mmCIF file of C-alpha atoms in Angstrom:
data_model
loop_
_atom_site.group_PDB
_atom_site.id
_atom_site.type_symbol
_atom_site.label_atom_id
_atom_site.label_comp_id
_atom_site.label_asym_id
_atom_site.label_seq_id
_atom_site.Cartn_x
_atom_site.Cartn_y
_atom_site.Cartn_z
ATOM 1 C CA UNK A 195 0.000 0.000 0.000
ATOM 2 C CA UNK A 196 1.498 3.252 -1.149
ATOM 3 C CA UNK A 197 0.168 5.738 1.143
ATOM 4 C CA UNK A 198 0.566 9.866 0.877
ATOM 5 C CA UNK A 199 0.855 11.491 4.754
ATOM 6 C CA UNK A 200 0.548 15.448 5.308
ATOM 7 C CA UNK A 201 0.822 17.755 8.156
ATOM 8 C CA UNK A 202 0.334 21.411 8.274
ATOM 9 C CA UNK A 203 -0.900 21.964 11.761
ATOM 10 C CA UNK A 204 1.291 24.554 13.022
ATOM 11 C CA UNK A 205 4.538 26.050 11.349
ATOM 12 C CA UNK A 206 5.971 22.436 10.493
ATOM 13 C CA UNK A 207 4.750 21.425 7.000
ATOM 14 C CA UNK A 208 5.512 17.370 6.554
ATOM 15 C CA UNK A 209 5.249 15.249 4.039
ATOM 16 C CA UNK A 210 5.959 11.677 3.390
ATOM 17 C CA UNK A 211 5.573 8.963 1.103
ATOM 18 C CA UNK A 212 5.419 5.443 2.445
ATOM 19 C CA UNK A 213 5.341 2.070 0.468
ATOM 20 C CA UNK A 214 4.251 -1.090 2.743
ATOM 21 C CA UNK A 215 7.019 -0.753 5.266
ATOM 22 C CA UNK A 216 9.152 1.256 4.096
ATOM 23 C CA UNK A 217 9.070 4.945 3.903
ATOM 24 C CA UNK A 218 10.194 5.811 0.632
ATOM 25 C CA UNK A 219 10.586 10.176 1.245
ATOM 26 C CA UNK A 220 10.119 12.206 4.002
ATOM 27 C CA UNK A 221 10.025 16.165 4.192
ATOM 28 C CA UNK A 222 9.709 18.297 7.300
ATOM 29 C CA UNK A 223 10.492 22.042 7.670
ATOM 30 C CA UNK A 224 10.052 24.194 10.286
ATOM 31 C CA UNK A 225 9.154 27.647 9.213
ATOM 32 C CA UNK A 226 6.709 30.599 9.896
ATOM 33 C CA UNK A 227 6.046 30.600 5.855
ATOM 34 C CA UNK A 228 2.600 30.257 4.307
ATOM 35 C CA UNK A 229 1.564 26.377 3.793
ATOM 36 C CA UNK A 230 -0.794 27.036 0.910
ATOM 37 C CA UNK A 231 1.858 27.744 -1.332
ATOM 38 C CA UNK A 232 4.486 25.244 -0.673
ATOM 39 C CA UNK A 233 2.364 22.045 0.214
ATOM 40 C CA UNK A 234 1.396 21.103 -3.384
ATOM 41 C CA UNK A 235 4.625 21.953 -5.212
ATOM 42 C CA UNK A 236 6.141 20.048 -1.840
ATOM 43 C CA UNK A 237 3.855 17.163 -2.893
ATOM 44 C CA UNK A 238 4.691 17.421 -6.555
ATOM 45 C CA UNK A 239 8.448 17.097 -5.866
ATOM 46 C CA UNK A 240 8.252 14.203 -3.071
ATOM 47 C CA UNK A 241 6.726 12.287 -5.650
ATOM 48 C CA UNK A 242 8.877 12.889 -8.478
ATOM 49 C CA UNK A 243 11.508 12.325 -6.344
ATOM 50 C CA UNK A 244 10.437 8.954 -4.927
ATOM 51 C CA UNK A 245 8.933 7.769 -8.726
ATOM 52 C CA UNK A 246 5.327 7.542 -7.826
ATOM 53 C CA UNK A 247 2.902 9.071 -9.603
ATOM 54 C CA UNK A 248 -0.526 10.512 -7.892
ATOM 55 C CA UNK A 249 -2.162 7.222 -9.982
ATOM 56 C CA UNK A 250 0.267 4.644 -7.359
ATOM 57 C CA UNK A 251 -1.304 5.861 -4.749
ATOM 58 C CA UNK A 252 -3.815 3.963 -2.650
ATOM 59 C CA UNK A 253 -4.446 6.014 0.405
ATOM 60 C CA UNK A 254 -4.320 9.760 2.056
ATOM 61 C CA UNK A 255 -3.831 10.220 5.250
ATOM 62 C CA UNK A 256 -3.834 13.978 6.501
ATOM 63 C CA UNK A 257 -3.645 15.519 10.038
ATOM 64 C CA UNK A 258 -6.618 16.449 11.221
ATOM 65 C CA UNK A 259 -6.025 19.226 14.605
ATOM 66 C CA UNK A 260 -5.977 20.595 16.646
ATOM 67 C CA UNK A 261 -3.207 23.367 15.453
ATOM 68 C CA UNK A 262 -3.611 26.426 13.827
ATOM 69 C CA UNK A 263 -6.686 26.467 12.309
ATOM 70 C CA UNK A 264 -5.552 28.000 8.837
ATOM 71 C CA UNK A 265 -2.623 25.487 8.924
ATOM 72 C CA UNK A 266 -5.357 22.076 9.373
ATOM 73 C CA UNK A 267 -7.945 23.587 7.183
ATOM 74 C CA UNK A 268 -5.346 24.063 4.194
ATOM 75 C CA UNK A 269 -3.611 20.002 5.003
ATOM 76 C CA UNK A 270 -7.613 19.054 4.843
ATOM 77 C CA UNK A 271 -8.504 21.223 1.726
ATOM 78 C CA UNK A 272 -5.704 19.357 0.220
ATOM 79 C CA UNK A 273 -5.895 15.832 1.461
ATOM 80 C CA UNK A 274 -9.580 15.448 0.447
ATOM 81 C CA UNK A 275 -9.017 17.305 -3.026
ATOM 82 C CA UNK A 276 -6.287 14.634 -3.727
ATOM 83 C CA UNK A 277 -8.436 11.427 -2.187
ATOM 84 C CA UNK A 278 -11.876 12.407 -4.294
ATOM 85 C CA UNK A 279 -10.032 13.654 -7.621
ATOM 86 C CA UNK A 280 -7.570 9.747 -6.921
ATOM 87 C CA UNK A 281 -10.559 8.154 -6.073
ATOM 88 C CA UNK A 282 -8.853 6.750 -3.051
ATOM 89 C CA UNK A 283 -9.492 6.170 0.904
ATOM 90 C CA UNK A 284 -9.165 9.355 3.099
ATOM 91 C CA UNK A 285 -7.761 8.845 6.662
ATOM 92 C CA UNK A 286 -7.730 11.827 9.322
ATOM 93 C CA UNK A 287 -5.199 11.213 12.579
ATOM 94 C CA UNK A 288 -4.844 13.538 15.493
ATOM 95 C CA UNK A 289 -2.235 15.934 15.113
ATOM 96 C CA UNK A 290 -1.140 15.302 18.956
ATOM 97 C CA UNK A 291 -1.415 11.862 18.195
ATOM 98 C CA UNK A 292 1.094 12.097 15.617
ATOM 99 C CA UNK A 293 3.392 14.404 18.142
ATOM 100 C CA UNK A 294 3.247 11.075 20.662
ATOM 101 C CA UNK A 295 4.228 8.853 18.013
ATOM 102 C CA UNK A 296 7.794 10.347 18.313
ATOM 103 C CA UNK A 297 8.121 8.738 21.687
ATOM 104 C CA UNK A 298 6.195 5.712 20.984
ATOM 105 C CA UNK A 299 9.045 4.001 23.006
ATOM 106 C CA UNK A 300 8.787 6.220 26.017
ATOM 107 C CA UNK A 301 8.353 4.021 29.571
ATOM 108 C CA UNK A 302 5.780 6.519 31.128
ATOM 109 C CA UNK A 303 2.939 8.418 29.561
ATOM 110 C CA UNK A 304 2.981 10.755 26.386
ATOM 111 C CA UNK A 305 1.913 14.718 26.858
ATOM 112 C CA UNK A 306 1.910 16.315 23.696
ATOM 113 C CA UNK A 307 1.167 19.902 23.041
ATOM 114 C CA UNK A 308 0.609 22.829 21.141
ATOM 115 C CA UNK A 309 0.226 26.379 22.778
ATOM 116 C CA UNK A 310 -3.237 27.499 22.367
ATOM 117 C CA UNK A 311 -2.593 31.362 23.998
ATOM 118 C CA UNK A 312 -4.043 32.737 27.082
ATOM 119 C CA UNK A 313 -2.126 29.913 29.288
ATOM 120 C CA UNK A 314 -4.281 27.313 27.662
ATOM 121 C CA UNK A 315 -2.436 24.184 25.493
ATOM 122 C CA UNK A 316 -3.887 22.068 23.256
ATOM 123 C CA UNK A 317 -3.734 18.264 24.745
ATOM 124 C CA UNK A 318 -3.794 14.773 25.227
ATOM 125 C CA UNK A 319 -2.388 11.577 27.144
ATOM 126 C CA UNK A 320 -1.248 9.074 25.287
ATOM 127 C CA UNK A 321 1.065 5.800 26.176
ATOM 128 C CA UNK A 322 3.360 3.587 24.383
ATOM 129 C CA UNK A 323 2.751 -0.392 24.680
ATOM 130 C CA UNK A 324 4.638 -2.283 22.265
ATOM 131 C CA UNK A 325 5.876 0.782 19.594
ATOM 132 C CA UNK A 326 1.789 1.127 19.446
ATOM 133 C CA UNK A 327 0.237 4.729 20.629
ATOM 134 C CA UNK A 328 -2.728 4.502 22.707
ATOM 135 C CA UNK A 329 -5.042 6.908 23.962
ATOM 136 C CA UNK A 330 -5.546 7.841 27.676
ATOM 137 C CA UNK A 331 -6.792 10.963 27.860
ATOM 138 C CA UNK A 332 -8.902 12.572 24.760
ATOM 139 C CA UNK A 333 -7.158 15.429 23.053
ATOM 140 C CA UNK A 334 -8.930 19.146 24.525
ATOM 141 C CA UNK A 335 -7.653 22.384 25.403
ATOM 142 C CA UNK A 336 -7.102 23.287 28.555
ATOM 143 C CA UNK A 337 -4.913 25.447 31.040
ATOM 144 C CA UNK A 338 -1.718 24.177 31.398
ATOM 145 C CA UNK A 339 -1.849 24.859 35.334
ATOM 146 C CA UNK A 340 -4.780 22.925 35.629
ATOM 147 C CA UNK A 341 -3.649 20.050 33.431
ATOM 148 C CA UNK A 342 -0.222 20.006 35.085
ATOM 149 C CA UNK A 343 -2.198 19.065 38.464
ATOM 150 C CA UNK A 344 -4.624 16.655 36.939
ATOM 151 C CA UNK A 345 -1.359 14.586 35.929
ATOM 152 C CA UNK A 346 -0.022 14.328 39.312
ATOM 153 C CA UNK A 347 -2.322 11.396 39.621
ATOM 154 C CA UNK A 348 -0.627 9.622 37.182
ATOM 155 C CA UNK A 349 2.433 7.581 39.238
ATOM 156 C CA UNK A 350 4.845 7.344 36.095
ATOM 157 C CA UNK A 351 7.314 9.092 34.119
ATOM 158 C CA UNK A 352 5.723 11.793 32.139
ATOM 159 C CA UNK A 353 7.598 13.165 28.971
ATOM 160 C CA UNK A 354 6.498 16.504 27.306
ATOM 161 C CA UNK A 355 6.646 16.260 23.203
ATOM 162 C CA UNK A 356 5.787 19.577 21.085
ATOM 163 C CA UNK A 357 7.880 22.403 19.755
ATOM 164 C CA UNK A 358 5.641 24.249 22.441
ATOM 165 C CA UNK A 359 6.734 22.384 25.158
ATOM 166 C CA UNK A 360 9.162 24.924 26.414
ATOM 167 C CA UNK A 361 6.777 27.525 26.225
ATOM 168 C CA UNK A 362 4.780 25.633 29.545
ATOM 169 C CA UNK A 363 7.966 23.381 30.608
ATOM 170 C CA UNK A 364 7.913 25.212 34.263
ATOM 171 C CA UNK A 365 4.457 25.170 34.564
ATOM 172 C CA UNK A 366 4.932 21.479 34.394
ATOM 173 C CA UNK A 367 8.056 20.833 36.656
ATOM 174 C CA UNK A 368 6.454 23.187 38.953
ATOM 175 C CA UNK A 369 3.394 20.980 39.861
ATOM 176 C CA UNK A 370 5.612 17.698 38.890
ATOM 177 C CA UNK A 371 9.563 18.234 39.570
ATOM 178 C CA UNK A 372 11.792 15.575 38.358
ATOM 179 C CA UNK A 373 8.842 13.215 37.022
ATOM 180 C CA UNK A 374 8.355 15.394 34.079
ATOM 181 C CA UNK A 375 10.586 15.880 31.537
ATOM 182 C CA UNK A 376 11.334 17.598 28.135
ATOM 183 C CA UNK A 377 11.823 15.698 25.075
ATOM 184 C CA UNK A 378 14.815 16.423 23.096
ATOM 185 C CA UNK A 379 14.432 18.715 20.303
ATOM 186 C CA UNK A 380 14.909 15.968 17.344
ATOM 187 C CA UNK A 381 11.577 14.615 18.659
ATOM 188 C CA UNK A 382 9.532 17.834 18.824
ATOM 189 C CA UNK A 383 8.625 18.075 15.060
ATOM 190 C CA UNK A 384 5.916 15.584 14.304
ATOM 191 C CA UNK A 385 6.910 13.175 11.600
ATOM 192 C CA UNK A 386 4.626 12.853 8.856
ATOM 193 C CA UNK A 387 5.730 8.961 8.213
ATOM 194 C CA UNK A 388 4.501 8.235 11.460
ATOM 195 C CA UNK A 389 1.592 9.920 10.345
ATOM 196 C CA UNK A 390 1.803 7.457 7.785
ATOM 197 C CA UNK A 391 1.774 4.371 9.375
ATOM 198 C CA UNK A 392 -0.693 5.506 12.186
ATOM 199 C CA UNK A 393 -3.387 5.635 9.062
ATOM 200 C CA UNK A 394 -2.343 2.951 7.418
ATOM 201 C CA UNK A 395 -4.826 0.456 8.735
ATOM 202 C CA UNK A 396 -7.446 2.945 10.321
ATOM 203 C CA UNK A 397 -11.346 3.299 9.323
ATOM 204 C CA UNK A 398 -11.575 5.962 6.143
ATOM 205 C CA UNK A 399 -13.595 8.597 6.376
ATOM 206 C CA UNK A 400 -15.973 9.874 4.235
ATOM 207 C CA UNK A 401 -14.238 12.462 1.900
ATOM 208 C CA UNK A 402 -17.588 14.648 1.140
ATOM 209 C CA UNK A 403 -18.491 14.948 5.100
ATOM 210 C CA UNK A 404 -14.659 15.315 6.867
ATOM 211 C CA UNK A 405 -14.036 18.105 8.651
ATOM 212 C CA UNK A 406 -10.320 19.019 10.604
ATOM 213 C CA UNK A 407 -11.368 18.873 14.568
ATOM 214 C CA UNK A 408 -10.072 22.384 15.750
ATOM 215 C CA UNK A 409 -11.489 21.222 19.237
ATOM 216 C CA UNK A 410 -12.693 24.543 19.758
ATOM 217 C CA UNK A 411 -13.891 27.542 17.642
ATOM 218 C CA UNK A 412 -11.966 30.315 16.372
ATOM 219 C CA UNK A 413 -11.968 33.347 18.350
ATOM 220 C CA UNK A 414 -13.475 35.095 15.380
ATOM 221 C CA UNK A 415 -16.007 32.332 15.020
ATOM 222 C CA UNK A 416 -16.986 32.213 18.635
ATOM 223 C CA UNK A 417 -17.658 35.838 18.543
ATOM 224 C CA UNK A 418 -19.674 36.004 15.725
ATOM 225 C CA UNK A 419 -22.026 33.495 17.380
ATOM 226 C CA UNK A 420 -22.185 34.807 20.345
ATOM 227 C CA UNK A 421 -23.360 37.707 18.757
ATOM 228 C CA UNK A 422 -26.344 35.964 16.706
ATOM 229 C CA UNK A 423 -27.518 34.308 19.780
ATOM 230 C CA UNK A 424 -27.838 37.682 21.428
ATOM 231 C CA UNK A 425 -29.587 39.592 18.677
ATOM 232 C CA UNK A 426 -32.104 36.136 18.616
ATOM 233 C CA UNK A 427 -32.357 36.618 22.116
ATOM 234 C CA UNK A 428 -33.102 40.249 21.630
#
């Protein structure tokens, strides 16, 4: 199965082409430059590159948020374009869940995260049993004070993942001193082969209906209901 992973949830843009098990390109960059105009000609290249043409492919699998919510919208624009114009399966992951997949062989639990302003972060808790990621906690946004205590329950090592991570790191060691630590920086930028091989065996979803999970509305958004409701109310 020749499968076609992107990532544009915050400023890293990945891409990666994977062929059964082995990953036959990988690009990641790091940059505050716009995604909609490098993703495609990123694409375009990867696959020149590797030899595969858009017709060899047999699956997309795209990250779905939280992140910035021009960066998800544009990976999703793209990722269902290419899956209804191929004619091929669409798979959405979790953008933290692709973060924890750097440290799928981590003895402890998995925080990854994403700053979402204001003191708030976006995410989840995840934990490594046998190189496979699994769920703990669902992915939500919430202050990183208050989700710094909440893990104190949690009698295990915990490891932070995220290029964000040292935005909040003494929030963290603060409520959970030497149980918490940083992961080094090689394993901050989400990989988009793990991305990859996360989607290669999950459910599809249905191109015409997917929609990126933002987890929560942007400001702009939120406002502009809040401001219908009143003038119904009114």
């Amino acid at each position: 199965m020749k499968v076609l992973a992107i990532d544009t949830s915050t400023f890293v843009m990945g891409i990666a082409i994977v062929d059964g098990q082995v990953v036959k390109g990988e690009m990641i960059t790091n940059l505050k430059k716009n995604h909609s105009i490098r993703v495609m000609p990123a694409i375009e290249a990867l696959l020149q590159e590797c030899e595969v043409s858009p017709q060899d492919l047999d699956r997309i699998v795209v990250a779905k948020g939280p992140g910035s919510y021009t960066g998800v919208r544009i990976g999703v624009t793209i990722a269902k374009t290419l899956a209804w114009t191929l004619r091929i399966p669409l798979v959405g992951i979790s953008s933290l869940e692709v973060m924890a997949a750097n440290a799928k062989y981590f003895d402890g639990v998995i925080v990854p995260l994403m700053d979402a302003r204001r003191g708030q972060i976006y995410t989840g808790l995840y934990k490594a049993e046998g190189g496979n990621i699994q769920s703990v906690v669902a992915d939500q946004v919430i202050l990183a004070t208050e989700w710094a205590n909440e893990l104190k329950s949690y009698n295990e090592p915990i490891l932070l993942v995220g290029n964000d991570s040292v935005l909040h790191e003494a929030v963290f060691v603060e409520a959970l001193g030497h149980s918490v630590q940083v992961a080094s920086a090689t394993f901050h930028n989400p990989r988009p082969s793990e991305l990859a091989w996360l989607g290669m065996n999950r459910e599809p979803e249905d191109v015409h209906t997917f929609v990126p999970n933002y987890i929560r509305l942007a400001e702009a958004e939120a406002n502009w209901l809040a401001r219908q409701q009143e003038r119904a109310e009114g």
